[in-house]
Coordinates of C-alpha atoms and ligand atoms in Angstrom, one line a residue:
M1 CA -11.2 -34.6 -15.7
N2 CA -13.7 -32.6 -13.9
D3 CA -17.5 -32.9 -15.4
L4 CA -17.5 -29.1 -13.9
K5 CA -19.3 -26.4 -16.1
V6 CA -15.7 -24.5 -15.5
K7 CA -12.9 -26.0 -17.4
N8 CA -10.5 -22.7 -18.3
I9 CA -10.2 -20.0 -16.2
V10 CA -8.3 -16.4 -18.1
I11 CA -7.2 -14.1 -15.8
L12 CA -6.4 -10.9 -18.0
G13 CA -3.4 -8.9 -16.2
G14 CA 0.4 -9.8 -14.5
G15 CA 0.4 -7.2 -11.9
T16 CA 0.6 -8.0 -8.0
A17 CA -3.7 -8.9 -8.6
G18 CA -2.8 -11.1 -11.4
W19 CA -0.3 -13.2 -9.9
M20 CA -1.2 -13.6 -6.6
T21 CA -4.9 -14.6 -8.0
A22 CA -3.0 -17.5 -10.3
N23 CA -1.3 -18.5 -7.9
V24 CA -4.2 -19.1 -5.5
L25 CA -6.6 -20.7 -7.9
Q26 CA -3.7 -22.5 -9.4
K27 CA -3.5 -24.5 -6.1
K28 CA -6.9 -24.5 -5.0
W29 CA -8.2 -26.0 -8.4
Q30 CA -5.0 -27.7 -10.1
H31 CA -6.4 -31.2 -8.9
L32 CA -10.1 -30.8 -10.3
G33 CA -8.4 -30.2 -13.5
I34 CA -9.4 -26.3 -13.9
K35 CA -6.8 -25.3 -16.7
I36 CA -5.7 -21.7 -16.0
T37 CA -4.4 -18.9 -18.1
L38 CA -3.2 -15.5 -17.1
I39 CA -2.8 -13.3 -20.0
E40 CA -0.8 -10.4 -19.6
S41 CA 0.9 -7.1 -21.8
P42 CA 4.6 -6.2 -21.5
D43 CA 3.2 -3.8 -23.3
I44 CA 1.3 -1.9 -21.1
G45 CA 3.3 -2.9 -18.1
V46 CA 2.3 -2.9 -14.3
I47 CA 1.7 0.5 -12.3
G48 CA 4.9 -1.1 -10.1
V49 CA 4.2 0.9 -6.8
G50 CA 2.9 -0.9 -3.6
E51 CA 5.6 -1.7 -1.6
G52 CA 3.7 -2.5 1.7
S53 CA 1.9 -5.1 3.2
T54 CA 0.3 -6.4 6.3
P55 CA 0.0 -9.5 8.1
L56 CA -1.5 -11.0 4.9
L57 CA 1.0 -11.2 2.7
K58 CA 2.6 -13.7 5.1
V59 CA -0.6 -15.8 5.3
F60 CA -0.7 -15.7 1.4
L61 CA 2.7 -17.1 1.2
D62 CA 2.7 -19.3 3.9
S63 CA -0.6 -21.1 2.2
L64 CA 1.9 -21.4 -0.7
D65 CA 4.5 -22.9 0.7
I66 CA 6.9 -20.3 0.4
S67 CA 9.6 -19.3 2.8
E68 CA 11.0 -15.9 3.5
S69 CA 14.2 -17.4 2.9
E70 CA 13.2 -18.2 -0.7
W71 CA 11.1 -15.1 -1.3
M72 CA 12.5 -12.1 1.3
P73 CA 16.1 -12.1 -1.0
E74 CA 14.9 -11.8 -4.5
C75 CA 12.5 -8.8 -3.5
N76 CA 15.0 -7.1 -1.6
A77 CA 12.2 -7.1 1.2
T78 CA 12.6 -6.1 4.6
Y79 CA 10.6 -6.4 7.8
K80 CA 7.8 -4.4 8.9
N81 CA 6.2 -3.5 12.3
G82 CA 3.6 -1.0 11.5
I83 CA 3.8 2.6 10.5
S84 CA 4.7 5.7 12.3
F85 CA 2.5 8.8 11.2
K86 CA 4.8 11.9 11.3
N87 CA 3.0 15.5 11.7
W88 CA -0.6 14.8 11.2
S89 CA -1.3 16.0 15.1
T90 CA -0.1 19.2 16.3
V91 CA -1.0 18.6 19.8
S92 CA 2.0 19.2 21.9
G93 CA 3.6 15.2 22.2
Y94 CA 1.5 13.8 19.8
E95 CA 3.4 15.0 17.0
E96 CA 4.1 11.4 16.6
Y97 CA 2.5 8.5 17.0
F98 CA 3.1 4.0 15.9
H99 CA 0.1 2.1 14.4
P100 CA 1.5 -1.5 15.2
F101 CA 0.3 -4.6 14.2
P102 CA -1.8 -7.2 16.6
C103 CA 0.7 -8.6 18.9
G104 CA 0.2 -11.0 21.6
L105 CA 2.3 -9.4 24.1
D106 CA 1.5 -5.6 23.2
S107 CA -2.6 -7.0 24.4
L108 CA -1.1 -7.4 28.1
T109 CA -0.2 -3.2 28.0
F110 CA -3.0 -2.3 26.0
N111 CA -5.0 -2.3 29.1
Y112 CA -3.1 -0.1 30.3
H113 CA -2.8 2.1 27.5
Y114 CA -6.6 2.2 27.2
N115 CA -7.1 2.9 31.2
N116 CA -4.6 5.9 30.1
A117 CA -6.9 7.0 27.1
T118 CA -9.9 7.2 29.1
Q119 CA -8.8 9.2 32.0
R120 CA -7.2 11.4 29.4
R121 CA -10.4 11.6 27.6
K122 CA -12.3 12.5 30.7
G123 CA -9.4 15.3 30.8
V124 CA -7.0 14.0 33.6
D125 CA -3.2 15.0 32.6
V126 CA -1.9 11.3 31.9
I127 CA 0.0 9.8 29.3
A128 CA -1.8 8.5 26.7
N129 CA 0.4 8.4 23.7
P130 CA 0.3 5.0 22.2
N131 CA 3.9 4.8 22.1
R132 CA 4.8 4.1 25.5
F133 CA 3.1 1.2 26.0
S134 CA 3.4 -0.7 22.7
L135 CA 5.9 -3.6 22.0
M136 CA 6.1 -3.4 19.2
A137 CA 6.7 0.9 19.1
S138 CA 9.5 0.0 21.1
L139 CA 11.1 -2.8 18.8
T140 CA 10.7 -0.1 15.6
E141 CA 12.1 3.0 17.9
K142 CA 15.8 0.5 18.8
K143 CA 15.7 -0.8 15.0
L144 CA 15.1 -4.5 15.9
A145 CA 13.2 -7.0 13.3
P146 CA 9.6 -8.2 14.7
I147 CA 11.4 -12.1 14.6
P148 CA 12.0 -13.5 18.6
S149 CA 14.4 -15.5 19.8
E150 CA 13.7 -19.3 20.1
N151 CA 13.6 -19.1 24.0
F152 CA 10.9 -16.4 23.6
P153 CA 7.7 -18.6 21.9
F154 CA 5.1 -15.7 21.2
N155 CA 3.7 -15.1 18.3
F156 CA 4.1 -12.2 16.3
Q157 CA 2.4 -10.8 13.5
Y158 CA 3.9 -8.5 11.0
G159 CA 4.3 -7.0 7.6
Y160 CA 6.7 -6.3 4.9
H161 CA 8.4 -3.7 2.9
F162 CA 9.3 -5.4 -1.0
D163 CA 9.9 -4.3 -4.4
S164 CA 6.7 -4.4 -6.1
I165 CA 8.3 -5.2 -9.4
L166 CA 10.4 -8.1 -8.1
L167 CA 7.1 -9.6 -6.1
G168 CA 5.6 -9.2 -9.1
K169 CA 7.9 -11.5 -10.9
F170 CA 9.1 -13.8 -8.2
L171 CA 4.8 -15.4 -7.8
R172 CA 5.0 -15.3 -11.5
K173 CA 8.2 -17.8 -11.2
K174 CA 6.1 -19.7 -8.8
A175 CA 2.7 -19.9 -11.0
V176 CA 4.4 -21.2 -13.9
E177 CA 6.8 -23.7 -12.3
R178 CA 3.3 -24.8 -10.8
G179 CA 1.8 -25.3 -14.2
I180 CA -0.4 -21.9 -15.0
N181 CA -0.4 -20.9 -18.8
H182 CA 1.7 -17.8 -19.1
I183 CA 0.3 -15.5 -22.3
Q184 CA 2.0 -12.6 -23.5
G185 CA 0.1 -9.9 -25.1
T186 CA -2.1 -7.0 -25.4
V187 CA -5.8 -7.8 -25.5
E188 CA -7.7 -5.6 -28.4
S189 CA -11.3 -6.8 -28.1
V190 CA -13.4 -8.6 -25.9
A191 CA -16.4 -10.7 -27.0
Q192 CA -19.7 -11.2 -25.6
N193 CA -22.8 -14.2 -25.3
S194 CA -26.1 -12.9 -25.6
N195 CA -26.4 -12.9 -22.1
G196 CA -23.5 -10.6 -21.4
D197 CA -21.3 -13.8 -20.3
I198 CA -17.7 -12.9 -21.4
S199 CA -16.9 -15.3 -24.2
S200 CA -13.4 -14.5 -25.1
L201 CA -10.3 -12.1 -25.9
K202 CA -8.8 -11.2 -28.6
L203 CA -4.9 -10.1 -28.6
S204 CA -3.8 -7.2 -31.0
N205 CA -2.1 -10.5 -32.6
G206 CA -5.0 -12.2 -34.0
Q207 CA -4.5 -15.3 -30.4
T208 CA -7.8 -15.5 -29.1
F209 CA -9.0 -17.3 -25.8
S210 CA -12.0 -18.0 -24.8
A211 CA -12.7 -19.2 -21.3
D212 CA -15.6 -20.6 -19.1
F213 CA -14.7 -17.7 -16.1
F214 CA -12.8 -14.5 -16.5
V215 CA -10.9 -12.9 -13.8
D216 CA -9.9 -8.7 -14.3
C217 CA -6.9 -8.0 -13.1
S218 CA -6.2 -5.5 -15.4
G219 CA -5.2 -2.3 -12.9
F220 CA -7.5 0.9 -13.0
T221 CA -8.4 0.4 -16.6
S222 CA -10.4 -2.8 -15.6
I223 CA -11.2 -3.9 -19.0
L224 CA -12.9 -6.5 -18.5
L225 CA -15.9 -5.1 -15.2
E226 CA -16.2 -1.6 -16.4
K227 CA -15.2 -1.3 -19.8
T228 CA -17.1 -4.6 -20.6
L229 CA -19.3 -5.6 -17.9
K230 CA -20.7 -1.4 -18.0
V231 CA -20.2 -2.1 -14.0
P232 CA -20.4 1.8 -12.7
F233 CA -17.3 2.7 -10.8
I234 CA -18.2 4.6 -7.5
S235 CA -15.6 7.4 -6.9
F236 CA -14.8 7.7 -3.1
S237 CA -13.4 11.7 -3.8
D238 CA -16.0 13.0 -1.3
N239 CA -14.0 12.0 2.3
L240 CA -10.6 10.8 0.1
F241 CA -9.4 14.0 -1.5
N242 CA -6.1 12.3 -2.4
D243 CA -6.1 11.4 -6.3
S244 CA -2.5 11.8 -7.5
A245 CA 1.0 9.9 -6.1
I246 CA 4.7 10.8 -7.1
A247 CA 7.4 8.0 -6.3
L248 CA 11.4 8.8 -5.9
P249 CA 13.9 6.3 -4.4
T250 CA 17.0 7.6 -2.2
E251 CA 19.7 5.3 -0.6
I252 CA 18.9 3.2 2.1
D253 CA 20.5 3.9 5.4
P254 CA 22.9 1.3 6.7
H255 CA 20.7 1.0 10.0
I256 CA 17.2 -0.1 8.2
P257 CA 14.4 0.5 9.7
S258 CA 11.7 -2.2 10.9
E259 CA 8.9 0.7 9.7
T260 CA 7.3 2.2 7.0
L261 CA 7.2 6.4 8.1
S262 CA 4.1 8.3 7.3
T263 CA 4.8 12.0 7.6
A264 CA 2.1 14.5 6.1
L265 CA 3.1 17.4 4.2
T266 CA 1.6 20.7 2.7
N267 CA -1.2 18.7 0.5
G268 CA -1.3 15.1 1.4
W269 CA 1.7 12.7 2.8
A270 CA 4.8 11.1 2.0
W271 CA 5.6 7.6 2.7
Q272 CA 9.3 6.1 3.1
I273 CA 9.3 2.4 2.9
P274 CA 13.0 0.9 3.7
L275 CA 14.0 -2.4 1.4
T276 CA 17.4 -4.0 1.5
N277 CA 19.1 -1.2 -1.3
R278 CA 16.6 1.9 -1.0
F279 CA 14.4 3.6 0.7
G280 CA 11.5 4.0 -1.7
N281 CA 9.7 7.4 -1.0
G282 CA 6.6 9.1 -2.5
Y283 CA 4.3 11.8 -1.9
V284 CA 0.3 11.2 -1.9
Y285 CA -1.9 14.2 -2.8
S286 CA -4.6 16.0 -3.6
S287 CA -4.8 17.9 -7.2
Q288 CA -7.4 20.0 -6.4
Y289 CA -4.7 21.6 -4.0
C290 CA -1.6 21.5 -6.0
T291 CA 0.1 21.0 -8.8
Q292 CA 2.0 18.0 -10.1
D293 CA 5.2 20.3 -9.9
E294 CA 4.8 22.0 -6.5
A295 CA 4.0 18.2 -5.4
E296 CA 7.4 16.8 -6.7
K297 CA 9.0 20.1 -5.8
E298 CA 8.2 19.9 -1.6
L299 CA 8.9 15.8 -1.9
R300 CA 12.3 16.6 -3.5
A301 CA 12.9 19.5 -0.4
H302 CA 11.7 16.6 2.1
L303 CA 13.8 14.8 1.0
G304 CA 16.7 16.9 1.0
I305 CA 16.9 16.1 -2.8
L306 CA 16.7 19.2 -4.7
D307 CA 18.5 18.2 -8.0
D308 CA 17.0 16.3 -10.8
D309 CA 19.6 13.8 -10.7
I310 CA 16.7 11.4 -9.3
E311 CA 14.0 10.6 -12.0
A312 CA 10.8 11.6 -10.0
R313 CA 7.6 8.9 -11.4
H314 CA 3.8 10.9 -11.7
L315 CA 1.2 8.7 -11.0
K316 CA -2.6 8.8 -11.2
M317 CA -4.8 7.0 -8.5
K318 CA -8.4 6.4 -9.3
V319 CA -9.6 6.2 -5.6
G320 CA -13.3 4.4 -5.6
K321 CA -14.7 1.0 -5.6
T322 CA -16.5 -0.9 -8.8
Q323 CA -20.7 -1.3 -7.7
V324 CA -20.1 -5.2 -7.5
S325 CA -16.8 -7.2 -8.4
W326 CA -18.4 -10.0 -9.8
R327 CA -20.5 -9.8 -12.2
N328 CA -21.9 -12.7 -14.8
N329 CA -18.8 -14.8 -15.7
C330 CA -16.2 -12.0 -14.3
V331 CA -14.6 -11.2 -10.8
A332 CA -12.2 -8.1 -10.6
V333 CA -9.2 -8.4 -8.5
G334 CA -6.8 -5.9 -7.4
L335 CA -6.9 -1.9 -9.0
S336 CA -9.8 -3.2 -11.0
Q337 CA -12.3 -3.5 -8.3
G338 CA -11.2 -0.5 -6.8
F339 CA -9.0 1.2 -4.9
I340 CA -8.5 3.1 -1.1
E341 CA -5.6 5.1 -1.1
P342 CA -2.0 3.6 0.3
L343 CA -2.0 4.9 3.7
E344 CA -2.5 1.9 5.6
A345 CA -0.9 -0.4 2.6
T346 CA -3.8 -2.1 2.3
A347 CA -4.5 -3.1 -1.3
I348 CA -2.1 -6.3 -1.2
Q349 CA -4.4 -7.1 1.7
F350 CA -7.1 -6.8 -0.4
I351 CA -6.3 -8.3 -3.3
Y352 CA -5.8 -11.5 -0.9
A353 CA -9.2 -11.5 1.1
T354 CA -11.1 -11.6 -2.0
I355 CA -9.2 -14.0 -4.0
E356 CA -10.1 -16.2 -0.6
Q357 CA -13.8 -14.9 -0.4
F358 CA -14.3 -16.1 -4.0
A359 CA -12.8 -18.9 -4.1
I360 CA -14.9 -20.1 -1.3
A361 CA -18.2 -18.5 -2.9
F362 CA -17.8 -19.9 -6.0
E363 CA -16.8 -23.4 -5.1
E364 CA -19.6 -23.8 -2.4
G365 CA -22.1 -22.6 -5.2
G366 CA -20.5 -25.6 -7.0
F367 CA -18.7 -23.3 -9.5
T368 CA -21.6 -21.3 -10.9
N369 CA -23.2 -17.3 -9.9
Q370 CA -25.3 -18.9 -6.5
H371 CA -23.2 -16.9 -4.3
K372 CA -22.6 -14.2 -6.1
D373 CA -24.5 -11.2 -4.5
E374 CA -23.4 -12.4 -0.6
F375 CA -19.8 -11.9 -1.8
N376 CA -20.7 -8.5 -3.6
Q377 CA -21.8 -7.4 -0.6
R378 CA -18.6 -8.8 1.6
V379 CA -16.4 -7.4 -0.5
N380 CA -18.7 -4.1 -0.4
M381 CA -18.8 -4.4 3.7
N382 CA -15.1 -4.8 3.4
F383 CA -14.3 -1.8 1.3
E384 CA -16.8 0.6 3.7
G385 CA -15.4 -1.0 6.3
I386 CA -11.3 0.1 5.6
R387 CA -12.4 3.3 3.9
D388 CA -14.0 4.5 7.0
Y389 CA -10.6 3.5 9.0
I390 CA -8.8 5.8 6.4
V391 CA -10.8 8.6 6.2
L392 CA -10.2 9.0 10.4
H393 CA -7.2 10.2 9.7
Y394 CA -7.7 13.3 8.1
K395 CA -10.7 14.0 10.2
T396 CA -8.7 13.9 13.3
N397 CA -5.8 16.4 11.8
S398 CA -5.2 19.2 13.6
R399 CA -3.2 21.0 11.1
S400 CA -4.4 24.4 10.1
D401 CA -1.3 25.1 7.7
S402 CA -3.4 24.7 4.3
Q403 CA -6.8 24.7 3.3
Y404 CA -6.2 21.1 2.5
W405 CA -6.3 19.7 5.8
I406 CA -8.5 22.9 7.4
D407 CA -11.5 21.1 4.4
N408 CA -10.3 17.5 5.4
R409 CA -11.2 18.1 9.4
E410 CA -13.8 20.3 8.4
N411 CA -15.9 18.0 6.6
K412 CA -19.0 16.8 6.6
N413 CA -18.8 13.7 4.3
I414 CA -18.6 10.6 6.5
S415 CA -20.1 7.6 7.0
N416 CA -22.5 6.8 9.8
N417 CA -20.5 4.4 11.1
L418 CA -17.7 6.9 11.7
E419 CA -19.6 9.7 13.1
A420 CA -21.0 6.5 15.9
M421 CA -17.3 6.1 16.4
L422 CA -16.0 9.1 16.7
N423 CA -19.4 10.0 19.3
C424 CA -18.5 7.2 21.3
W425 CA -14.7 8.3 21.2
Y426 CA -15.9 11.7 22.4
N427 CA -18.6 11.0 25.0
I428 CA -16.2 8.5 26.8
Q429 CA -18.1 5.3 25.7
N430 CA -16.7 1.9 25.4
L431 CA -14.7 1.7 21.8
E432 CA -14.8 -2.2 21.2
A433 CA -18.9 -2.2 22.7
E434 CA -19.4 0.2 19.8
L435 CA -17.7 -1.8 17.0
K436 CA -19.5 -4.9 18.2
R437 CA -22.8 -2.9 18.1
L438 CA -21.9 -1.2 14.5
N439 CA -20.3 -4.8 13.4
I440 CA -17.3 -3.4 12.1
A441 CA -14.9 -4.6 13.9
T442 CA -13.3 -7.5 11.5
Y443 CA -12.1 -4.4 10.0
Y444 CA -9.9 -2.1 12.6
T445 CA -10.0 -4.0 15.6
H446 CA -10.8 -1.3 19.1
R447 CA -7.0 -1.3 19.7
S448 CA -6.3 0.2 16.3
W449 CA -8.9 2.8 17.1
N450 CA -7.8 3.4 20.4
C451 CA -4.3 3.5 18.4
L452 CA -5.2 6.4 16.5
L453 CA -7.9 8.6 18.6
S454 CA -5.3 8.8 21.2
G455 CA -2.3 9.4 18.5
M456 CA -4.0 12.1 17.4
G457 CA -4.2 13.8 20.6
L458 CA -7.8 13.6 20.5
F459 CA -8.8 14.7 23.7
P460 CA -10.4 17.9 25.7
A461 CA -8.3 20.5 28.0
K462 CA -6.7 19.4 30.9
E463 CA -9.2 19.0 34.6
N464 CA -7.5 20.8 37.1
L465 CA -6.9 18.1 39.3
T466 CA -4.3 17.8 42.2
P467 CA -0.8 16.3 41.1
A468 CA -1.9 13.5 43.3
D469 CA -5.3 12.5 42.0
A470 CA -3.5 12.7 38.7
K471 CA -1.2 10.1 39.5
K472 CA -3.9 7.9 40.7
A473 CA -5.6 7.9 37.4
Q474 CA -2.3 6.8 35.5
S475 CA -1.3 3.5 34.8
D476 CA 1.8 2.3 36.8
L477 CA 4.5 3.1 33.9
K478 CA 7.1 1.8 35.7
Y479 CA 5.6 -1.9 35.3
V480 CA 5.1 -0.7 31.3
D481 CA 8.3 0.0 31.0
N482 CA 9.9 -2.6 32.6
F483 CA 8.1 -4.9 30.8
I484 CA 9.0 -4.1 27.2
D485 CA 12.6 -3.2 27.9
R486 CA 12.8 -7.2 29.0
C487 CA 10.9 -8.5 26.1
A488 CA 12.8 -5.9 23.5
M489 CA 16.1 -8.2 25.0
N490 CA 14.5 -11.0 22.5
F491 CA 15.0 -9.4 19.7
K492 CA 18.1 -8.6 17.0
P493 CA 18.8 -5.5 14.8
H494 CA 16.8 -5.2 11.4
E495 CA 20.0 -5.5 9.8
E496 CA 20.9 -9.2 10.9
M497 CA 17.3 -11.0 10.4
L498 CA 17.8 -10.0 6.4
Ligands
FAD501 C1 0.5 5.4 -4.7 C2 0.5 4.2 -4.3 C3 1.1 2.7 -3.3 C4 0.7 2.3 -3.1 N1 0.9 1.4 -2.3 C5 0.9 0.3 -1.6 C6 1.2 -0.2 -0.4 O1 2.1 0.2 -0.2 N2 0.7 -1.6 -0.3 C7 0.4 -2.1 -0.7 O2 -0.7 -2.8 -0.5 N3 -0.6 -2.0 -2.6 C8 0.0 -0.4 -2.7 N4 -0.7 0.4 -3.9 C9 -1.8 -0.5 -4.5 C10 -0.9 -1.7 -5.6 O3 0.1 -0.8 -5.9 C11 -2.0 -2.2 -6.2 O4 -2.6 -2.7 -5.5 C12 -1.1 -3.5 -6.7 O5 0.4 -3.3 -6.9 C13 -1.7 -4.4 -7.5 O6 -1.9 -4.3 -8.6 P1 -2.7 -4.4 -9.8 O7 -2.4 -6.1 -10.2 O8 -4.3 -4.6 -9.8 O9 -2.5 -3.6 -11.4 P2 -1.3 -3.6 -12.4 O10 0.1 -4.0 -11.9 O11 -1.3 -2.0 -12.4 O12 -1.9 -4.7 -13.4 C14 -2.3 -4.5 -14.3 C15 -1.4 -5.7 -15.3 O13 -2.9 -5.7 -16.3 C16 -2.2 -5.8 -17.8 N5 -3.0 -5.4 -18.8 C17 -3.9 -3.5 -19.0 N6 -4.5 -4.0 -19.9 C18 -4.2 -5.2 -20.9 C19 -4.2 -5.2 -21.5 N7 -5.1 -4.6 -22.6 N8 -3.8 -6.5 -22.0 C20 -3.5 -7.3 -21.8 N9 -3.2 -7.1 -20.9 C21 -2.7 -5.9 -20.1 C22 -0.8 -4.8 -17.6 O14 -0.1 -5.4 -18.4 C23 -0.6 -5.5 -16.2 O15 0.3 -7.1 -16.2 C24 -0.3 1.3 -4.5 C25 -0.8 2.2 -5.1 C26 -0.1 3.1 -5.6 C27 -0.8 4.3 -6.6

């Protein structure tokens, strides 16, 4: 047994956040004799959406020694090379672009793209859509998986698509096998000590669970952090307008895509996520601009399913963050600590980053609150760093078919950092240097910023150069095409790899 003050931890909530937290903490602290209990309510259930990831999900699963061959078939999972953004821009040649996950080989062609994008920022008539310069975009167009053959030993980062309910069940099975105490029941009341610390949770069947430390994974209701400890919620609605979503499955294609597709619609955007057995589709929109029925009608028309046979699920989203994620003897992880809308599928990545950063801070402080403030500051910076990049998609749209898109473009509520990055782009300065100066390069790199800003076709009118001068400014596209085509030969069709 340890002689630490923290001997019992209770996690409230058994969604993706709860089971990810349980697995990570169990692996880290089991040897210290800390007992971990997870309580979840079968009556309330989980949110049941969230089917796309970033490469951090692989880091999380690898850290638990869980192989792809074990978890992917159980969760109907597929590989994800990145996200295509369609119809966000109306600029000719830029109606669609692909945002790839970082890939070592793309860094070789990145400089060719950066040169062209910089020339195009100066007005020179050169090709600057990022797709032409990205191996990951090429693999995606050919519906190939991001796993190279053995004789092509380069490292690729990729994400996944998966059934979120099945992933939750899989993680629950793993956590219980590894020693987590699993309780099913609904928490009805929370008791606190005189110093404000949480002392116990009481279930509706009368059972009481005491602990030294609590993790709030109760979803949007944020029972412990917001409701009990009264941490204020800060809404992001001044520059992220979407507050609602609809989810609707359709049949999968025999040639399964290896990307998420994000298509701009009238008052938001539609996702299409390929699993092995179905497409998960949905529409993320703002209820300030259209009703639930109008949104559903538009999504059905977009998907070509006009009948009501397939039922749609309507969801409300609480977009923003709690003022702090850790207060007293409680840390919130997942939707209970906040949520940035799912445009770049960052929530699960955020969950993992929060757990890891919390575990480091808690351990370094000898399982006390010593590093609470630094931790909270870091989480808040993570929120702002990701938020800026998401807002950038809306701010740079060129659609004028609805007030929604016009208001997004004309919105003046953007952070100083985002304003500085836009100025840097328009003034043809160096994106990488500016990200470093602003100390925000860890959230999205200059490659992602360059990809989005050029992918949206955010360029001035073309200069009147002679074709010869324009050609001189252009990167060697023959080399780029040849390089990408040769690399792509080392990859197999997506469905063959599943
Ligand atoms: C439209 C939409 C699309 C999304 N897409 C993505 C995506 O592509 N990628 C991504 O990474 N994320 C995405 N997300 C976010 C993702 O769904 C969540 O981050 C993830 O599912 C984690 O949720 P959670 O565990 O925090 O909450 P939940 O799944 O809501 O779990 C809450 C848990 O708390 C329990 N609980 C609540 N109250 C009580 C109580 N009183 N007693 C006992 N138990 C209780 C519930 O039963 C449940 O087990 C999306 C979210 C939305 C809304």
